[in-house]
Coordinates of C-alpha atoms in Angstrom, one line a residue:
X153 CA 135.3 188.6 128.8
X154 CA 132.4 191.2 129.0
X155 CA 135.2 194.4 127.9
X156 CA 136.7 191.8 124.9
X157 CA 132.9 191.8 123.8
X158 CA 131.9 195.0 123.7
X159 CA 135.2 195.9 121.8
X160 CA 133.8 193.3 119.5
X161 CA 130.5 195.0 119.5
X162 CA 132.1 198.1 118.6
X163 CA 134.2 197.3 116.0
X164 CA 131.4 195.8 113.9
X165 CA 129.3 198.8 114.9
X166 CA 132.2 200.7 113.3
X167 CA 132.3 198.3 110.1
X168 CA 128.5 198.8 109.5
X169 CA 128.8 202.4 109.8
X170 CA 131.4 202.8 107.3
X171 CA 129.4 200.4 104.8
X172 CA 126.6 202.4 105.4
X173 CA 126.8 205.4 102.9
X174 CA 127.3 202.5 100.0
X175 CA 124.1 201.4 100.8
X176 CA 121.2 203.2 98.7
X177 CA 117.8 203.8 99.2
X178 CA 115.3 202.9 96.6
X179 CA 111.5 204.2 97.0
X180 CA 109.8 202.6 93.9
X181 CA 106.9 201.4 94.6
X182 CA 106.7 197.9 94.0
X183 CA 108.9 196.4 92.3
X184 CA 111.2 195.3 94.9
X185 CA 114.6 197.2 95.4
X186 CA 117.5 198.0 92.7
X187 CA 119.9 195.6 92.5
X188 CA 122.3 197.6 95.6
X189 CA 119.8 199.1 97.2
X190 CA 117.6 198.8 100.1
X191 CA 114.0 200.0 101.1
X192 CA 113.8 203.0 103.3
X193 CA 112.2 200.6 105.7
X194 CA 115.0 198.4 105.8
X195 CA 117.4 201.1 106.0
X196 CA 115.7 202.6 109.2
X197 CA 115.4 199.3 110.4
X198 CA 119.3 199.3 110.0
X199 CA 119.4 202.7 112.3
X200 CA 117.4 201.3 114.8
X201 CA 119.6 198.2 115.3
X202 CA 122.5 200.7 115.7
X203 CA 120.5 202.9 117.9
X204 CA 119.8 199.5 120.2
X205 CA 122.8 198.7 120.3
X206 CA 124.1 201.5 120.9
X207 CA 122.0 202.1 124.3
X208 CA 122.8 198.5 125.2
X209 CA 126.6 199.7 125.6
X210 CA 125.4 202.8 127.7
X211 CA 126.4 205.1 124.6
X212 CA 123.2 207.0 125.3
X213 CA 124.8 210.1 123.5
X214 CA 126.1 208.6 120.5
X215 CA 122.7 206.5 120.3
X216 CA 120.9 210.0 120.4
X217 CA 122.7 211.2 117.5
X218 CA 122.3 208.1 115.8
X219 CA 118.4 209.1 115.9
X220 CA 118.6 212.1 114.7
X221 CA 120.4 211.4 111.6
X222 CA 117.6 208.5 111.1
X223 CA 115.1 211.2 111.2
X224 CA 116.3 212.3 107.7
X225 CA 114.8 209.5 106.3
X226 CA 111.6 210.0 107.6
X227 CA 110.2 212.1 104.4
X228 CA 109.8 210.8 101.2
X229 CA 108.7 214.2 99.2
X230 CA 105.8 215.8 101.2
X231 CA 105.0 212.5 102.9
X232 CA 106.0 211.1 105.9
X233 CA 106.9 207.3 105.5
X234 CA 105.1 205.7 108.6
X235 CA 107.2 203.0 108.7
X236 CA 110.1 204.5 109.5
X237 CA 108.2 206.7 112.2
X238 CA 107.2 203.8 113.7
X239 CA 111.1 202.4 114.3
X240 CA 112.1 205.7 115.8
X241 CA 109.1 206.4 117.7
X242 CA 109.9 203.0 119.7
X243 CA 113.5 204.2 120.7
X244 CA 112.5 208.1 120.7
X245 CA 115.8 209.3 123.5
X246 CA 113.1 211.0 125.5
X247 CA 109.4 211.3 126.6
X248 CA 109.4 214.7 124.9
X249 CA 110.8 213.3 122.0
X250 CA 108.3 210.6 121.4
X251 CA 105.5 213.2 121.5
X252 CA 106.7 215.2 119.4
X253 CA 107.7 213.0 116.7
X254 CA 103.9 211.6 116.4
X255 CA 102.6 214.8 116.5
X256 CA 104.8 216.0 113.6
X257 CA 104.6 213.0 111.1
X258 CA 101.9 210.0 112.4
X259 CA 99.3 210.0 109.3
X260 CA 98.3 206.8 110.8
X261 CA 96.3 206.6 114.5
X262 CA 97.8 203.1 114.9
X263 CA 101.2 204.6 115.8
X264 CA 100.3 205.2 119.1
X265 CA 100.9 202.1 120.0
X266 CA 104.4 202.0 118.7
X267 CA 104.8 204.9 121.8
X268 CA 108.3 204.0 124.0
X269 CA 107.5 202.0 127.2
X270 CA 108.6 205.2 128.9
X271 CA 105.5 207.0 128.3
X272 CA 103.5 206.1 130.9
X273 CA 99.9 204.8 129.7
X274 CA 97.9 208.1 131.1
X275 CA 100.6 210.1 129.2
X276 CA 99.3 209.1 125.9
X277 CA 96.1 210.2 127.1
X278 CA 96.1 213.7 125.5
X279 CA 97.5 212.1 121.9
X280 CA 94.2 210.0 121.7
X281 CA 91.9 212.7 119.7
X282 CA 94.4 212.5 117.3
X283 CA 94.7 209.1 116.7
X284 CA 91.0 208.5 116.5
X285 CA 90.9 210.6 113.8
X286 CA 93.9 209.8 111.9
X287 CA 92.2 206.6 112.7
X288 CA 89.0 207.6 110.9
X289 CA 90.8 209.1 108.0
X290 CA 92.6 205.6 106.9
X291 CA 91.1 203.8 104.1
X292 CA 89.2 201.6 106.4
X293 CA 86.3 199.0 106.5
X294 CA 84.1 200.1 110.0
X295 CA 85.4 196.6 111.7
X296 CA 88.3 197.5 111.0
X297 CA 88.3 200.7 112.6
X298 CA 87.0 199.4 115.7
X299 CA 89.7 197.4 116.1
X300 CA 92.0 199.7 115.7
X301 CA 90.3 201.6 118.3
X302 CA 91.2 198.7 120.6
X303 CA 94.6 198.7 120.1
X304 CA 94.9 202.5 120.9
X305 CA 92.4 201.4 123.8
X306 CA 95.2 198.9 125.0
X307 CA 97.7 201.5 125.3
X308 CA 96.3 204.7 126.9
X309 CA 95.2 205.4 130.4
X310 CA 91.3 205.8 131.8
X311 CA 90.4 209.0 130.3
X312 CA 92.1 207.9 127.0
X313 CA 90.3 204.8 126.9
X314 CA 86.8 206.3 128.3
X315 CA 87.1 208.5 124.7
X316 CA 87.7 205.4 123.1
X317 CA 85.0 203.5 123.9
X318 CA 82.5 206.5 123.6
X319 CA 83.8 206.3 120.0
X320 CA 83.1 202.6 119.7
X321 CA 79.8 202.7 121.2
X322 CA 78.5 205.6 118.6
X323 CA 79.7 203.3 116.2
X324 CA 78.0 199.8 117.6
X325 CA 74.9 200.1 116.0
X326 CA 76.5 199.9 112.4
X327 CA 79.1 197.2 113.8
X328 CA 76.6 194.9 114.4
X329 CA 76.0 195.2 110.5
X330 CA 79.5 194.1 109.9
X331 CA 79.5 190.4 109.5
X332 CA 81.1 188.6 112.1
X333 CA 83.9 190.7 112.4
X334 CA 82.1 193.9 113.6
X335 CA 80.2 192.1 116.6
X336 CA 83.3 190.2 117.0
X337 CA 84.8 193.7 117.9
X338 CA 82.2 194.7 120.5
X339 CA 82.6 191.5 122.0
X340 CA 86.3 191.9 122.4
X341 CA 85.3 196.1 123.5
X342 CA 83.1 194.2 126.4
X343 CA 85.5 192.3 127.9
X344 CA 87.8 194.9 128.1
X345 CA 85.2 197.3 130.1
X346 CA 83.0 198.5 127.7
X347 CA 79.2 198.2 128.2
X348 CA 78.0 196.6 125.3
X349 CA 74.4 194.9 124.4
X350 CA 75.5 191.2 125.0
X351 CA 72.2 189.7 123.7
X352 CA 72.4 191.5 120.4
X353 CA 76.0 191.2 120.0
X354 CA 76.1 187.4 120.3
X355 CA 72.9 186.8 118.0
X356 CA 74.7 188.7 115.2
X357 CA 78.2 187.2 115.7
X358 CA 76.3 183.9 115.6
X359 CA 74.0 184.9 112.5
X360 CA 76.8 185.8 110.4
X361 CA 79.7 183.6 111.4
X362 CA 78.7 180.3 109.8
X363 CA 81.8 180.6 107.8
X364 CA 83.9 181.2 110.5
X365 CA 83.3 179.1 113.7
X366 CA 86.6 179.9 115.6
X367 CA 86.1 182.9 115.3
X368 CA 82.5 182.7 116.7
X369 CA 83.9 180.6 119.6
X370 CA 86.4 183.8 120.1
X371 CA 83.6 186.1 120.5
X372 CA 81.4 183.5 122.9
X373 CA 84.2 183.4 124.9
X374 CA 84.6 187.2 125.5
X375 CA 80.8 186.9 126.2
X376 CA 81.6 184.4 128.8
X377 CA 79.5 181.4 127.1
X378 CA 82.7 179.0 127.5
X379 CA 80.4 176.2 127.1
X380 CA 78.9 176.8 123.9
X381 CA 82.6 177.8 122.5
X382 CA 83.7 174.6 123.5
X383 CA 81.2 172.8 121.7
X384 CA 82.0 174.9 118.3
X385 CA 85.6 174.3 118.8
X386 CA 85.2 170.8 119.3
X387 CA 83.5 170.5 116.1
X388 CA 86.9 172.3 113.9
X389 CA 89.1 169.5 112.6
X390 CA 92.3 168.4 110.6
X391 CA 90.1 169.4 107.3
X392 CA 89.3 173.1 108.6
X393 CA 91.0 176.0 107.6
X394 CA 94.3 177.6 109.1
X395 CA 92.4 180.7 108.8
X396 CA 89.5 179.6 111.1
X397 CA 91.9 179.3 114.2
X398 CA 92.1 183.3 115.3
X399 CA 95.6 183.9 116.9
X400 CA 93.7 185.7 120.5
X401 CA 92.5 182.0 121.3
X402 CA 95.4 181.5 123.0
X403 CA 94.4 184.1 125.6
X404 CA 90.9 183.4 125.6
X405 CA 91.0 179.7 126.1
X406 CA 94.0 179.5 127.8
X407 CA 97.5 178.1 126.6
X408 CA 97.7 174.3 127.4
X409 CA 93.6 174.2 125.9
X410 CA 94.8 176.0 122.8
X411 CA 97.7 173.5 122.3
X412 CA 95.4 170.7 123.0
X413 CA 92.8 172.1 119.9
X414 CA 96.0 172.2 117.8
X415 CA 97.1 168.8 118.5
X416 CA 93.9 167.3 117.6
X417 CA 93.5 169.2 114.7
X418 CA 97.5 168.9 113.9
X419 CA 97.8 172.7 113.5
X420 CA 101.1 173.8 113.9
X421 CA 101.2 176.9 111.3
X422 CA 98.7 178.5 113.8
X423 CA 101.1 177.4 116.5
X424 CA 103.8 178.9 115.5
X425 CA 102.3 182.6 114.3
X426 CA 100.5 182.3 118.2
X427 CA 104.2 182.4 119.3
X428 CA 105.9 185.1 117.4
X429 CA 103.2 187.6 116.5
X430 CA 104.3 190.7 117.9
X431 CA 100.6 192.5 117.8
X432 CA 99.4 190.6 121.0
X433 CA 101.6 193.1 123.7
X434 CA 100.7 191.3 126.7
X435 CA 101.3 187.8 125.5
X436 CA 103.9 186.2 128.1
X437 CA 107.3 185.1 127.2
X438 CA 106.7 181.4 128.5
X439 CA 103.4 181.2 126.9
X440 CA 105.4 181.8 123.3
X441 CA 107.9 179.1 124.1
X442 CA 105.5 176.9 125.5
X443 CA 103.9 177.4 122.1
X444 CA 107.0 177.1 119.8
X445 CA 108.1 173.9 121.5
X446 CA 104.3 172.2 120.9
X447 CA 104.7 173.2 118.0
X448 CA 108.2 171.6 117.0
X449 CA 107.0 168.1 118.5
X450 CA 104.3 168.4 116.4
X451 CA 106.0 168.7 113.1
X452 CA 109.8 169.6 113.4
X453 CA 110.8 169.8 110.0
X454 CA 108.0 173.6 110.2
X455 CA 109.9 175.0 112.1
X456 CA 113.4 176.7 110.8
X457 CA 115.9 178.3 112.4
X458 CA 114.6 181.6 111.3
X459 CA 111.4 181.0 112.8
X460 CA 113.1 180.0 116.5
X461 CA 115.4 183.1 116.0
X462 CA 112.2 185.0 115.8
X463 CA 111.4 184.4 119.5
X464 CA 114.3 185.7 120.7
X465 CA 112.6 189.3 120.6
X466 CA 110.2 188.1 123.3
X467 CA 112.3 185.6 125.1
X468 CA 113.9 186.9 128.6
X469 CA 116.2 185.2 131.3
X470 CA 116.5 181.4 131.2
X471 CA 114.1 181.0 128.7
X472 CA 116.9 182.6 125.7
X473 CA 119.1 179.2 126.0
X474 CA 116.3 177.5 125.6
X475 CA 115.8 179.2 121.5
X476 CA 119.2 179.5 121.5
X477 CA 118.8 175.4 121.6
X478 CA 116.1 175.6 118.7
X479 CA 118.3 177.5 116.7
X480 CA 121.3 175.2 117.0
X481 CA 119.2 172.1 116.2
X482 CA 117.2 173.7 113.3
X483 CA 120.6 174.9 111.7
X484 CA 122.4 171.7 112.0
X485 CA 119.0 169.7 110.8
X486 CA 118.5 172.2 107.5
X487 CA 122.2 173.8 106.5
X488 CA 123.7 170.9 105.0
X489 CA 121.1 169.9 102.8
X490 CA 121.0 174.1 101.6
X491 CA 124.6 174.1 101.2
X492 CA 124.3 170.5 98.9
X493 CA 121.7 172.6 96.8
X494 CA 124.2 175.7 96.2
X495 CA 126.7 173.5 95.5
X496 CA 124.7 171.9 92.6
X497 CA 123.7 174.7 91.1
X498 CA 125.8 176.3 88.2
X499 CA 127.8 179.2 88.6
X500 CA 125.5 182.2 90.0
X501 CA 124.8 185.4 87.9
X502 CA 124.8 188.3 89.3
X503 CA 121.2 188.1 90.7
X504 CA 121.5 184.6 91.7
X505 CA 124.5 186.0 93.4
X506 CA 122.7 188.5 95.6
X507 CA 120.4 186.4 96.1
X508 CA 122.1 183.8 97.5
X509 CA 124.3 186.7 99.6
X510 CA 120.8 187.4 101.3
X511 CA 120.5 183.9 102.2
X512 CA 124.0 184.0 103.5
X513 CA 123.2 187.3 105.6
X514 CA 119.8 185.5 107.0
X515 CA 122.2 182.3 108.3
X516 CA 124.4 184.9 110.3
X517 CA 121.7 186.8 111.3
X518 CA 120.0 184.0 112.9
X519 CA 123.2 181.9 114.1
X520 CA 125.0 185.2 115.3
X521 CA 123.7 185.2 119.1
X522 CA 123.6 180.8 118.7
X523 CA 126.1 179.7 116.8
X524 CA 128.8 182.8 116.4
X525 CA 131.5 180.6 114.4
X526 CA 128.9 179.4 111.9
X527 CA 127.9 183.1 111.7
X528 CA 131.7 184.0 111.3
X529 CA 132.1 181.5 108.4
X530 CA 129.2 182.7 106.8
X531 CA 130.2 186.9 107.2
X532 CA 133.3 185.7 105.0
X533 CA 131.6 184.7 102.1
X534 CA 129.4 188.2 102.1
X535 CA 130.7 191.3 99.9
X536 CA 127.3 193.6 98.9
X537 CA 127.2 196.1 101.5
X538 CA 123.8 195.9 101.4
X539 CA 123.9 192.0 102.5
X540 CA 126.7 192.7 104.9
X541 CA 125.6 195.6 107.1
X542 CA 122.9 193.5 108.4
X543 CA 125.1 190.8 108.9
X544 CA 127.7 193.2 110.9
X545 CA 124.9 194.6 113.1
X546 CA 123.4 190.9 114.1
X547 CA 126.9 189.9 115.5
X548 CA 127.3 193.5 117.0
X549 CA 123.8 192.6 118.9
X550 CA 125.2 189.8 119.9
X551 CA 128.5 191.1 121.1
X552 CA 126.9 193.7 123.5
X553 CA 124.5 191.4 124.6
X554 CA 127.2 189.3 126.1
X555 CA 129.0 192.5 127.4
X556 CA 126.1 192.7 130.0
X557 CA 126.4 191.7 133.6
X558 CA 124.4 188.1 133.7
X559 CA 121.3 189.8 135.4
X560 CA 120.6 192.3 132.6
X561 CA 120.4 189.7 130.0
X562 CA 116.6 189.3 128.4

């Protein structure tokens, strides 16, 4: 069974790499991409997917190559696209590798974070001078700069982090002038180590963040006044806006709290971006589910299948039947009703037509690890390479992922 899939695996590894070179690039800004093209984003995201996939069969060799014809892509002109660094720098072959690359083509400080797990955190300690000041050469509000800072803070050893919070506390002064955001950020700096001025910082986070009580009950809970949080956030209701639930409550109040707030206030749209935002790295995997599956006995019809394929990037062990579940039951709930809507449409033109193949390439995307024959049906009716490459490397994932031994799943 597990040889039969990773000759699966590899054969539609081989079909996407002979599509491929019919796939072009298109770097207008704006615009969205010609009619047969793709971003150079989404066509590095493409290499990566090969390059995982790749290592999951143990073709560490062939994946390596794989990278370095990826790297071509990197410049556009004299610039380096950062987005494109940031997929290889994840699945950089080597420690060496990794290093090098950001020190070559980051233009943005934030890409240390996007670092391989096999940099330990005190090896990212000599790369931190750099990033705080590609950091304070972005286009960048202070606030927003500190918090950067606290991402590359989040990622680095001690001495990395002890320059990063001499940088933030030079800078503290000014952040207090920042609306609520900038105290916000000390606060967040303090619980993380920093020494900060607690009595200053909470009176400006609470002079300026009358418009924004959840966030002001963020910051009192980093300052350890749970109390006076909990009265703010008792206050928020089914009227109060989406954007005055911040996503690092769930952390800070705890998981089962958080869901409680959301059920009273029937929030699921801040429920399910709590699950699948990728920026908090130390969120755990059962935290996310537990937050997904609130969130879909709150309001099932929110969430799609797309959204429950979406946790499958974070979910490990037992936990992937359990979105594997979602996706079947969102599919079977939403499909037929999309299919009843194609089927009364008149016949597509050629945009309606690629359009519609993109829809097509999203269903076997997200039914290819959950529901491989619905993905199957769905390949056949696919013919722009563009559409079907992506299409060929989500049932490739799912292939190899089924060639592993049961214990190396997740």
């Amino acid at each position: 069974m597990q040889q039969n899939s990773k000759k699966l695996a590899l054969g539609y590894l081989a079909q996407t790499q002979a599509l491929l070179p019919k796939v072009g690039i298109d770097d207008h800004p704006g615009g969205g991409p010609d009619l047969g093209k793709l971003t150079r984003a989404d066509v590095a995201e493409l290499y990566a997917k090969i390059i995982d996939i790749q290592n999951t069969l143990g073709q560490s060799a062939v994946a390596k190559a794989t990278f370095e014809k990826a790297k071509t892509l990197i410049m556009v002109g004299k610039e380096a696209h950062q987005g494109v660094v940031a997929l290889l720098l994840k699945r950089s072959p080597s420690k060496a590798e990794a290093v090098a690359l950001f020190k070559k083509y980051a233009t943005d400080g934030y890409l240390i974070v996007k670092l391989p797990a096999l940099l330990e955190k005190s090896e990212r300690d000599p790369l931190v001078k750099d990033a705080l000041r590609l950091t304070d050469a972005q286009d960048l509000s202070l606030w927003q700069r500190g918090a950067q800072y606290l991402d590359i803070a989040r990622v680095v050893g001690l001495a990395g982090e002890k320059l990063v919070f001499e940088a933030l506390t030079a800078m503290a002064p000014k952040l207090l002038e920042q609306g609520f955001a900038g105290p916000l950020v000390l606060c967040e700096a303090g619980v993380r180590g920093m020494e900060i001025d607690k009595a200053a910082v909470e009176k400006a986070l609470r002079a300026a963040g009358g418009e924004a009580p959840g966030y002001v009950a963020l910051g009192l809970l980093w300052l350890s006044k749970k109390d006076d949080a909990l009265a703010i956030l008792a206050k928020l209701t089914d009227k109060s806006n989406v954007g005055q639930f911040p996503l690092a409550l769930v952390d800070a109040l705890g998981v089962d709290a958080f869901i409680a707030l959301l059920k009273r206030t029937k929030n699921s749209t801040v429920g399910y971006k709590s699950a699948v935002d990728p920026d908090f790295l130390n969120r755990e995997s059962d935290v996310r589910l537990k937050l997904m599956q609130a969130t879909s006995a709150m309001e099932p019809q929110a969430i799609s299948a797309r959204d429950w394929h979406r946790l499958l990037e974070f979910a490990y062990g037992p936990e992937i039947a359990v979105v594997h579940a979602g996706i079947r039951k969102a599919l079977r709930r939403d499909l037929p009703e999309q299919e009843k809507y194609w089927k009364q449409r008149p016949a597509p033109g050629q945009g309606e037509l690629s359009a519609r193949q993109a829809e097509w390439k999203e269903i076997v995307v997200v039914a290819a690890q959950a529901e491989p024959a619905l993905a199957l049906k769905y390949l056949a009716k696919i013919t722009e390479p563009r559409r079907k490459v992506g299409a060929l490397l989500a049932l490739a994932l799912a292939e190899a992922l089924k060639s592993q031994p049961k214990g190396d799943l997740g």
